[in-house]
PDB file of C-alpha atoms in Angstrom:
ATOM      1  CA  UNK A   1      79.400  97.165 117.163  1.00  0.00           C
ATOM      2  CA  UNK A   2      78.538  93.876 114.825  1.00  0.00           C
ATOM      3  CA  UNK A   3      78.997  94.990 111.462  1.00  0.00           C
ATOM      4  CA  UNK A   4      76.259  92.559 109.329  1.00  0.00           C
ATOM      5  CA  UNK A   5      75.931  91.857 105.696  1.00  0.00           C
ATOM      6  CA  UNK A   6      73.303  94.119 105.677  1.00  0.00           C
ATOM      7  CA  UNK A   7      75.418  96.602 106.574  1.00  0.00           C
ATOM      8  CA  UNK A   8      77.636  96.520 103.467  1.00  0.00           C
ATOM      9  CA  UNK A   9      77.476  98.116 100.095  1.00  0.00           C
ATOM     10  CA  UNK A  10      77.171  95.724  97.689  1.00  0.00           C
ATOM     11  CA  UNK A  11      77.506  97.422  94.655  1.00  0.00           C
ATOM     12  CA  UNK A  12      81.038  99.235  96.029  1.00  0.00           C
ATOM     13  CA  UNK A  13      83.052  96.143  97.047  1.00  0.00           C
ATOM     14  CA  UNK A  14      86.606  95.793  96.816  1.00  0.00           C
ATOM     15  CA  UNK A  15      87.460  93.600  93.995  1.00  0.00           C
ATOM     16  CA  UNK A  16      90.420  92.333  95.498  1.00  0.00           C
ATOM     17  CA  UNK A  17      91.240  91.588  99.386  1.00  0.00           C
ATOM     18  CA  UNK A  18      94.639  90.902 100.752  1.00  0.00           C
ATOM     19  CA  UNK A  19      94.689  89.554 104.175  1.00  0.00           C
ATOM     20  CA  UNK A  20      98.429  89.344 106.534  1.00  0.00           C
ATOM     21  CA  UNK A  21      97.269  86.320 108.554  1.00  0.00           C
ATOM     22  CA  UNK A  22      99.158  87.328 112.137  1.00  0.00           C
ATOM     23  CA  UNK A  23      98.482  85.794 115.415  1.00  0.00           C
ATOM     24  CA  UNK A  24      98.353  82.498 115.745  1.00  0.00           C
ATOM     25  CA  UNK A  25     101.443  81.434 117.394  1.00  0.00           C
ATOM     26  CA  UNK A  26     100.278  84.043 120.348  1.00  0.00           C
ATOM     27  CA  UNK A  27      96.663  83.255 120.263  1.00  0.00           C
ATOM     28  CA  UNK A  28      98.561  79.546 121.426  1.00  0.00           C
ATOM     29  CA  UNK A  29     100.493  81.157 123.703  1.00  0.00           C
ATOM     30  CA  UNK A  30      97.139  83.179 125.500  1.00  0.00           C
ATOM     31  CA  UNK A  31      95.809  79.422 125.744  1.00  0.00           C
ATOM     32  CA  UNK A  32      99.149  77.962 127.045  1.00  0.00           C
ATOM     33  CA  UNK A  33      99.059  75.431 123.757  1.00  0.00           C
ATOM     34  CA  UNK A  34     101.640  74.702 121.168  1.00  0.00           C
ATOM     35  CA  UNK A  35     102.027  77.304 118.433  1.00  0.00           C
ATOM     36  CA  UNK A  36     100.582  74.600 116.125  1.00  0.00           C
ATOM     37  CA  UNK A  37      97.532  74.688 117.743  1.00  0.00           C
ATOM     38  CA  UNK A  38      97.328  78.174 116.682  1.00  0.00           C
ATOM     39  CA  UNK A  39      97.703  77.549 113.304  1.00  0.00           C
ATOM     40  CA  UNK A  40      95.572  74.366 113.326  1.00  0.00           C
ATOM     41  CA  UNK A  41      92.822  76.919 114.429  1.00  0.00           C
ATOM     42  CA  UNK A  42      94.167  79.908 111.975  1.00  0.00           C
ATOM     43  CA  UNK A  43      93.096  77.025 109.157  1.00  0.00           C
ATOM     44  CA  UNK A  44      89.930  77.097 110.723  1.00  0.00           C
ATOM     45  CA  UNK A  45      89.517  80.976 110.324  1.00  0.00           C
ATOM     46  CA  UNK A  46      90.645  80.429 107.048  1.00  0.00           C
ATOM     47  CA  UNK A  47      87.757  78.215 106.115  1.00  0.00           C
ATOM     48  CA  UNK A  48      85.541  80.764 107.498  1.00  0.00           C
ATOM     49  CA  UNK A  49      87.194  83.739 105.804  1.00  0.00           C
ATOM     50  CA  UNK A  50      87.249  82.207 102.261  1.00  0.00           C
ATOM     51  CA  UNK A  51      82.989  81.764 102.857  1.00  0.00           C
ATOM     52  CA  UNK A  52      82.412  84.712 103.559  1.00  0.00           C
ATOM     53  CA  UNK A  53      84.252  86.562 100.956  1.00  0.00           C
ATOM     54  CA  UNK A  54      82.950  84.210  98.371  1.00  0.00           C
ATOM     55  CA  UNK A  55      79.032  84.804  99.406  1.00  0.00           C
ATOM     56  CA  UNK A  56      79.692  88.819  99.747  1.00  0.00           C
ATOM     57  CA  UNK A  57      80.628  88.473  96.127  1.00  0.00           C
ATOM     58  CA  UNK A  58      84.458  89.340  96.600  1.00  0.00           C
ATOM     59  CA  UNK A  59      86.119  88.299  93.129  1.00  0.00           C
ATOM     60  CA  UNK A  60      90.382  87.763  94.608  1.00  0.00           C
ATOM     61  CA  UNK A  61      90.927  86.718  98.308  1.00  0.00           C
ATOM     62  CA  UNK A  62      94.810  86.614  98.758  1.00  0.00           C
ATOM     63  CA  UNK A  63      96.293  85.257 101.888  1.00  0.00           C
ATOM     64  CA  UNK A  64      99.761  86.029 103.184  1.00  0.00           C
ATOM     65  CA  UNK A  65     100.300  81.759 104.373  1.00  0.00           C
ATOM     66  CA  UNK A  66     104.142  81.535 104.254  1.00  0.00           C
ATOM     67  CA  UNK A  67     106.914  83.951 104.116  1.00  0.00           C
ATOM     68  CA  UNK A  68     110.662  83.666 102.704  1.00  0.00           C
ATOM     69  CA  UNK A  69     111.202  84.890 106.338  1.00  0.00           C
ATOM     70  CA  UNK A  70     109.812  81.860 107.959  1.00  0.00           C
ATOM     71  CA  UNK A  71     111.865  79.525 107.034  1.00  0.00           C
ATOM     72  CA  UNK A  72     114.218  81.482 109.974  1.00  0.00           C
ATOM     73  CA  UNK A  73     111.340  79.816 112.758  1.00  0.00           C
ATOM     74  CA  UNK A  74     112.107  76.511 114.580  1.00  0.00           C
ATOM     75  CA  UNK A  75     112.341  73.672 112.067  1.00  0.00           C
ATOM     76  CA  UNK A  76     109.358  72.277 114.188  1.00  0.00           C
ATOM     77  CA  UNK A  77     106.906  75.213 113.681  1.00  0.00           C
ATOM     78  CA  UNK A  78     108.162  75.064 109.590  1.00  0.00           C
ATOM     79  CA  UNK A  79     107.478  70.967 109.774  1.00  0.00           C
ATOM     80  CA  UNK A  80     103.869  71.244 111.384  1.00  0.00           C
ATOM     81  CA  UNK A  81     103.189  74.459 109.118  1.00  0.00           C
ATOM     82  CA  UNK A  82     104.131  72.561 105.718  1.00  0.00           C
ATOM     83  CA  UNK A  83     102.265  69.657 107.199  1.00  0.00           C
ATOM     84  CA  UNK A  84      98.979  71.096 107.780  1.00  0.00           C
ATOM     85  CA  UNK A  85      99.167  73.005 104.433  1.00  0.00           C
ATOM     86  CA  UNK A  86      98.800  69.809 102.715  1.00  0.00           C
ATOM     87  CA  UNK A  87      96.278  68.449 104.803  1.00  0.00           C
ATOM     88  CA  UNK A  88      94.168  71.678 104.222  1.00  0.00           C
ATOM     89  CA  UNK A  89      95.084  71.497 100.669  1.00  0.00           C
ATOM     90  CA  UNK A  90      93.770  68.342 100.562  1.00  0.00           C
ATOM     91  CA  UNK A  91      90.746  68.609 103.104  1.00  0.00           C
ATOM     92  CA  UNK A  92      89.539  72.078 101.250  1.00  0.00           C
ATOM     93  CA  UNK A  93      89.724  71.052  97.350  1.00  0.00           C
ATOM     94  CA  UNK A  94      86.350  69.113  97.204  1.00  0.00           C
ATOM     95  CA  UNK A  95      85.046  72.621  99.286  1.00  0.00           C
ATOM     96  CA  UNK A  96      86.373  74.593  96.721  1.00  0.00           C
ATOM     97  CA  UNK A  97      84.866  72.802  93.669  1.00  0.00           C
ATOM     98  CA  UNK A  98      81.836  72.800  94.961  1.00  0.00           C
ATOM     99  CA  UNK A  99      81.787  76.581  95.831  1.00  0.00           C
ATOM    100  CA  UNK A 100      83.271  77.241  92.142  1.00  0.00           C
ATOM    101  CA  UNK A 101      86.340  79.351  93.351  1.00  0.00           C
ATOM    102  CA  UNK A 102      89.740  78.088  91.993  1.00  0.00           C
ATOM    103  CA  UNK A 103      93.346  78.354  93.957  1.00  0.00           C
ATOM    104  CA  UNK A 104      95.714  80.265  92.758  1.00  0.00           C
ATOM    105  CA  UNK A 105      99.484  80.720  94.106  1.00  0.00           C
ATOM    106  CA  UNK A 106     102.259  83.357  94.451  1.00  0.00           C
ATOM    107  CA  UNK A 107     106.045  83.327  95.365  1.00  0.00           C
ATOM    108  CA  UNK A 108     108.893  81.402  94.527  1.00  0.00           C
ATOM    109  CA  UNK A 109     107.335  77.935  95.054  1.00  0.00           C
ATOM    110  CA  UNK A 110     110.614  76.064  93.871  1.00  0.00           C
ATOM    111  CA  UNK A 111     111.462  75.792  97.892  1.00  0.00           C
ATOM    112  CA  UNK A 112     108.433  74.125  99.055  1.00  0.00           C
ATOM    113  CA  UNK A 113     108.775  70.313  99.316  1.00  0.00           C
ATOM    114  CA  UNK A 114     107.988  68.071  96.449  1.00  0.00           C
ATOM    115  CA  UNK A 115     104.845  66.340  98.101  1.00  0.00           C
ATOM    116  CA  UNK A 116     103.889  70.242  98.915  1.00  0.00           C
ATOM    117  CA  UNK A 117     103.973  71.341  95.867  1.00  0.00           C
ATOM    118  CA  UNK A 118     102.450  68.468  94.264  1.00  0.00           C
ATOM    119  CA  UNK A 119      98.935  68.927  96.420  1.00  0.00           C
ATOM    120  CA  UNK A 120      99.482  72.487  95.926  1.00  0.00           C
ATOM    121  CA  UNK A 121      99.316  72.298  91.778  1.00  0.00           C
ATOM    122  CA  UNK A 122      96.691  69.579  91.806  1.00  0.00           C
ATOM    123  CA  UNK A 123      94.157  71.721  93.656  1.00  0.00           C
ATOM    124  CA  UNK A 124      95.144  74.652  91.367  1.00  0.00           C
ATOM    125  CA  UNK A 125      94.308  72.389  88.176  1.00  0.00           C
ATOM    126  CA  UNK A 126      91.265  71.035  89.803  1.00  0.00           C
ATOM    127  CA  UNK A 127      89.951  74.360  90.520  1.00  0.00           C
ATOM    128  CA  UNK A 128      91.163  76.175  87.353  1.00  0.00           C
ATOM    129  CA  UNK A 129      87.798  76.591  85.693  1.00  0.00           C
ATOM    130  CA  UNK A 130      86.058  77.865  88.735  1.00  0.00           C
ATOM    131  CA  UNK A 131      84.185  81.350  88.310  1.00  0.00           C
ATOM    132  CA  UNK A 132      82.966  82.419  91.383  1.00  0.00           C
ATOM    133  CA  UNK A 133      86.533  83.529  93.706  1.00  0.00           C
ATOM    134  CA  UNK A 134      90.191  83.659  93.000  1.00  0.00           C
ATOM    135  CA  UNK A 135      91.661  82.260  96.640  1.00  0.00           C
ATOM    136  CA  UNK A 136      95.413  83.391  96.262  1.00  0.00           C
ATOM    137  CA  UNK A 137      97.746  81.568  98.585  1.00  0.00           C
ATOM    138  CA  UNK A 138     101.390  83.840  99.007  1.00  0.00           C
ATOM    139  CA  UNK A 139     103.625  80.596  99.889  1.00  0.00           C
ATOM    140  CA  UNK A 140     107.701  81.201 100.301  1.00  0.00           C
ATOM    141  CA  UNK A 141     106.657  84.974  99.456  1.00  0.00           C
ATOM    142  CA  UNK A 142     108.194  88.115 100.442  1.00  0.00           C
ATOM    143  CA  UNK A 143     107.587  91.365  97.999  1.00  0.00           C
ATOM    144  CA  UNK A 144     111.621  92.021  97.892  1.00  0.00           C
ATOM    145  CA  UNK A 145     111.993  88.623  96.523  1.00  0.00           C
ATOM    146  CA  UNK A 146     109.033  88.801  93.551  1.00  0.00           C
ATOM    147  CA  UNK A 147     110.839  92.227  92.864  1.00  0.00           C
ATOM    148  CA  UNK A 148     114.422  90.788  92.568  1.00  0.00           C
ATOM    149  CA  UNK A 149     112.972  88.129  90.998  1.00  0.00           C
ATOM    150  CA  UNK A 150     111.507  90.352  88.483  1.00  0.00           C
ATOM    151  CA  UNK A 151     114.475  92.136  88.050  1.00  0.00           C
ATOM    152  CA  UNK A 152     116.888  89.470  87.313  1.00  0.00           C
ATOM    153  CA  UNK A 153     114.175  88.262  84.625  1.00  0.00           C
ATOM    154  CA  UNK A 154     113.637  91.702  82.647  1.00  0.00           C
ATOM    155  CA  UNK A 155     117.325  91.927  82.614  1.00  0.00           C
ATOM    156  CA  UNK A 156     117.873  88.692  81.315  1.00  0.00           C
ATOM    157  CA  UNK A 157     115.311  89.608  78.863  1.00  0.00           C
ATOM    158  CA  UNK A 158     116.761  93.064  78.006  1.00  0.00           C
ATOM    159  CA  UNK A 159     120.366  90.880  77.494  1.00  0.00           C
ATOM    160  CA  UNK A 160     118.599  88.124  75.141  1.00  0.00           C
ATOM    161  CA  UNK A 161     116.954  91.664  73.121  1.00  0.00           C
ATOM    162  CA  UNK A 162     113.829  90.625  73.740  1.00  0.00           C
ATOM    163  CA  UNK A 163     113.057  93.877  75.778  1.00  0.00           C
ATOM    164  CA  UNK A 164     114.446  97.215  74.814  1.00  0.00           C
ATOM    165  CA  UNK A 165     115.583  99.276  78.112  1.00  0.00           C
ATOM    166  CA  UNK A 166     113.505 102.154  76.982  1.00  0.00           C
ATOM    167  CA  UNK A 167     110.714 100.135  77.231  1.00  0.00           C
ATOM    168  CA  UNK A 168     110.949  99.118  81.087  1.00  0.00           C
ATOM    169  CA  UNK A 169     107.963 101.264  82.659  1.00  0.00           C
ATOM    170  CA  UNK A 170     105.634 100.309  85.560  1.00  0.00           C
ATOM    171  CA  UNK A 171     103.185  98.076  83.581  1.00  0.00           C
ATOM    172  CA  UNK A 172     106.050  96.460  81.998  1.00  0.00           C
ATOM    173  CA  UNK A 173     107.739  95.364  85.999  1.00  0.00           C
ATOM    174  CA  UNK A 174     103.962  94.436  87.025  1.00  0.00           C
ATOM    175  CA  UNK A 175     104.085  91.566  84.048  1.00  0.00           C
ATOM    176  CA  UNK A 176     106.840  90.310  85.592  1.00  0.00           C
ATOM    177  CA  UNK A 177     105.995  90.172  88.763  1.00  0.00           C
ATOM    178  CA  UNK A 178     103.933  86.803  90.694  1.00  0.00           C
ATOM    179  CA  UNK A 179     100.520  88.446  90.612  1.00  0.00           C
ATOM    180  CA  UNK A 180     100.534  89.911  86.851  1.00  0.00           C
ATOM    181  CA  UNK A 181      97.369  87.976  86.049  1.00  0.00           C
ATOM    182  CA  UNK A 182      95.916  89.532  89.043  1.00  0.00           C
ATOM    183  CA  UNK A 183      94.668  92.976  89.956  1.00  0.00           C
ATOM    184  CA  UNK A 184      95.841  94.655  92.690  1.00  0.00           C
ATOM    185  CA  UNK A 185      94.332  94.669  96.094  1.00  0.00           C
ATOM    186  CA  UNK A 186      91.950  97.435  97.002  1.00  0.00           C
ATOM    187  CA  UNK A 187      91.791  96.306 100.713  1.00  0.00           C
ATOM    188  CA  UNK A 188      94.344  95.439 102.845  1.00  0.00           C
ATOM    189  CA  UNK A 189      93.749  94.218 106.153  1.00  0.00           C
ATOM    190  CA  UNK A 190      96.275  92.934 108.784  1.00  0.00           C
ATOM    191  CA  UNK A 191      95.121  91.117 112.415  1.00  0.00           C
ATOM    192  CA  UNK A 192      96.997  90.843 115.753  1.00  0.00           C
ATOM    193  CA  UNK A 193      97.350  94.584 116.206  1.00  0.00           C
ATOM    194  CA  UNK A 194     100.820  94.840 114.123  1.00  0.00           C
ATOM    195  CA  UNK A 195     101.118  98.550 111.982  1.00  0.00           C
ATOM    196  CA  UNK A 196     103.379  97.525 109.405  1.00  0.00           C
ATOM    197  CA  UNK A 197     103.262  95.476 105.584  1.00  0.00           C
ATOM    198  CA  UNK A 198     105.876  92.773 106.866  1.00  0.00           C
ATOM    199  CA  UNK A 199     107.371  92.881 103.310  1.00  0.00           C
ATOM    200  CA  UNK A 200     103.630  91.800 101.275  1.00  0.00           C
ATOM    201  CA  UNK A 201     103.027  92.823  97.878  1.00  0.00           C
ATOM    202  CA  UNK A 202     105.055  96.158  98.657  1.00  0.00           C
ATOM    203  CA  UNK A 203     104.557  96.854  94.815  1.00  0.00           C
ATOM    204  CA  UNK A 204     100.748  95.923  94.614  1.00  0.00           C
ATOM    205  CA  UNK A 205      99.338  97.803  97.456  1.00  0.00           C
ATOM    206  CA  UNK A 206     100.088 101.389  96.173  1.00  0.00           C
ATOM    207  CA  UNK A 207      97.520 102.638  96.466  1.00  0.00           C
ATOM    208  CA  UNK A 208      95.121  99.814  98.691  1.00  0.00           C
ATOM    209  CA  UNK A 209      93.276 100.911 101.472  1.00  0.00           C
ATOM    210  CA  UNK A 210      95.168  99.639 104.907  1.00  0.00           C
ATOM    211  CA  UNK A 211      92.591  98.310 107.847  1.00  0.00           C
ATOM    212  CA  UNK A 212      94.481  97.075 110.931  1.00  0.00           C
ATOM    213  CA  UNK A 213      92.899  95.017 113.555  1.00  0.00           C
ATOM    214  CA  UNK A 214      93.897  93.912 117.003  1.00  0.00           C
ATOM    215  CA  UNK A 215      92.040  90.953 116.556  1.00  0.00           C
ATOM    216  CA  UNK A 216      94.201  87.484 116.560  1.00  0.00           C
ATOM    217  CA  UNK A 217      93.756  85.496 113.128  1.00  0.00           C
ATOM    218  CA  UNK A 218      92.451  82.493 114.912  1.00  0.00           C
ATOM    219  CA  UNK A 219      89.571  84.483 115.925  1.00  0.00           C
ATOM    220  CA  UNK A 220      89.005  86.726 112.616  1.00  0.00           C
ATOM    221  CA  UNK A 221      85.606  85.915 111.434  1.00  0.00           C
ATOM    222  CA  UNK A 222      82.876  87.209 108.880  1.00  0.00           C
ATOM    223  CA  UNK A 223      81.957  90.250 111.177  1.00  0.00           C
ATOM    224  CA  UNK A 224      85.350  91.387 111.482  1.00  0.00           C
ATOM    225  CA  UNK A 225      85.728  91.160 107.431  1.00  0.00           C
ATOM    226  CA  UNK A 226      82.169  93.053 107.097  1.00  0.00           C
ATOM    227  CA  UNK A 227      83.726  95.857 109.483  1.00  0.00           C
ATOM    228  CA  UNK A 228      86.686  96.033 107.436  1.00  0.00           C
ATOM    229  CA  UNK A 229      84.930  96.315 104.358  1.00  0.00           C
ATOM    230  CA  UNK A 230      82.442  98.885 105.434  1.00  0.00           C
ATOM    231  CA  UNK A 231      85.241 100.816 107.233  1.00  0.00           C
ATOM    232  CA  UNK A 232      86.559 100.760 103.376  1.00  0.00           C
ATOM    233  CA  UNK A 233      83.230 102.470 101.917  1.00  0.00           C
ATOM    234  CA  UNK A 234      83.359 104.734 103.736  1.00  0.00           C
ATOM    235  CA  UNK A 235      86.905 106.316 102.231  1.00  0.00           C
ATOM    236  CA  UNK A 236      87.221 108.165  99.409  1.00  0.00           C
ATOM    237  CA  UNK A 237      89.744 106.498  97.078  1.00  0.00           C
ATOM    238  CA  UNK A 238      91.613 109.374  95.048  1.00  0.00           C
ATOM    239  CA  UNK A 239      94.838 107.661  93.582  1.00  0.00           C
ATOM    240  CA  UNK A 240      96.938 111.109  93.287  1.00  0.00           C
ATOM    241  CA  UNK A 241      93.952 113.438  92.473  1.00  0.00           C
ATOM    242  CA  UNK A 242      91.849 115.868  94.375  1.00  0.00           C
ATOM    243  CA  UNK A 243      89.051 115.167  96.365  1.00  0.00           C
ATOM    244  CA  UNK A 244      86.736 117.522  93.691  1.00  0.00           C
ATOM    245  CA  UNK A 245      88.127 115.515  90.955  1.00  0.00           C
ATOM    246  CA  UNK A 246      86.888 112.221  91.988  1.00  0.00           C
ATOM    247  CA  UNK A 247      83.593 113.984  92.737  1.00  0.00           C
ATOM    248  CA  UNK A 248      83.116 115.480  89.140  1.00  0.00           C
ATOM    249  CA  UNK A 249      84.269 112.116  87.536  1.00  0.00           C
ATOM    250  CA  UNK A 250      81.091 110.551  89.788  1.00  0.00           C
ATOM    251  CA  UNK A 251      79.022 112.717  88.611  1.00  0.00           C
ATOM    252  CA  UNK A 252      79.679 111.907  84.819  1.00  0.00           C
TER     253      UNK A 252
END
């Protein structure tokens, strides 16, 4: 079935989408092209993604682009991947500014190339004061290394005596992790038929809503985000209570 706008809720729509972008190197494969053709068209699917969320009225789109892990691929793949996210960087800022949603970025960005990182934190200024969409790009990001990171940080802070120990509760660890100015997701959706988090925002997604699809990335489009939204609204979000206690708190 083709899930429309139409079909969707408007008024119950995640805040906050988190996408694991998986599939491109085999939807390649399927075609008998180079696994950079794959992500060439995963850009693509981006582009159509980032749309679609934006006119629904989604307010943070975060997208798993690069992991710590994959910088273990061959140095090719990592070369044509680093490549092509500057030339998107560059192709999709004018896009971006015009659509009023500004980029934002997560993970330890120190490892990304100089010329990467320079594209990466002029489109972020550019963008800064747009209202609309907050597109999060996860670049050199794994969730075990934002929590070590974190770590090492509050105890460097607990050292200097800026932080007492007693204080160290779970607000106080989300403020030090990546996405502290951001909420966390209500919506999680992976493609290419994987079950599993592949080490994303381990700490943020709680209590998110999972939707897997079998669907490659390179072919994820608007439809397939409509059915995973409205798959969404249709579950009853609880966070550690009862079923009759979310229903009486509705009701108030």
């Amino acid at each position: 079935m083709c899930v429309e706008k139409s079909d969707i809720q408007l008024d119950k729509l995640p805040k906050h989408i988190a996408i694991i972008m998986d599939g491109n190197g085999r939807w390649a494969t399927q075609r008998q092209q180079q696994r950079v053709f794959g992500h060439e068209q995963g850009a693509v699917a981006v582009r159509k993604t980032v749309e679609a969320a934006a006119e629904l009225g989604i307010e943070y789109l975060t997208l798993y682009a690069f992991s710590t892990e994959n910088w273990s691929r061959p140095q090719e793949e990592v070369d044509a991947l680093m490549n092509l996210l500057v030339r998107s960087i560059q192709a999709e800022t004018p896009t971006l500014l015009k659509n009023n949603i500004r980029l934002q970025a997560i993970g330890d960005l120190g490892r990304l190339s100089p010329e990467t990182r320079g594209n990466l934190q002029a489109a972020i200024d550019q963008t800064a004061h747009g209202k609309r969409m907050a597109l999060v790009l996860a670049l050199n990001y794994s969730a075990r290394d934002e929590m070590t990171r974190a770590v090492k940080n509050i105890v460097a802070a607990v050292h200097a005596g800026n932080i007492n120990p007693e204080q160290v509760n779970a607000n106080l660890i989300s403020d030090y992790l990546d996405t502290r100015h951001i909420p966390d997701p209500d919506l999680l959706i992976r493609t290419s038929g994987e079950l599993r988090i592949s080490n994303f925002l381990l700490w943020q997604i709680a209590y998110a809503e999972l939707y897997f699809t079998d669907v490659l990335w390179p072919d994820f489009d608007k439809h397939i985000l409509y059915q995973a939204i409205a798959d969404y609204q249709k579950r009853e979000r609880r966070f550690g209570k009862t079923g009759e206690q979310i229903k009486n708190a509705e009701k108030k």
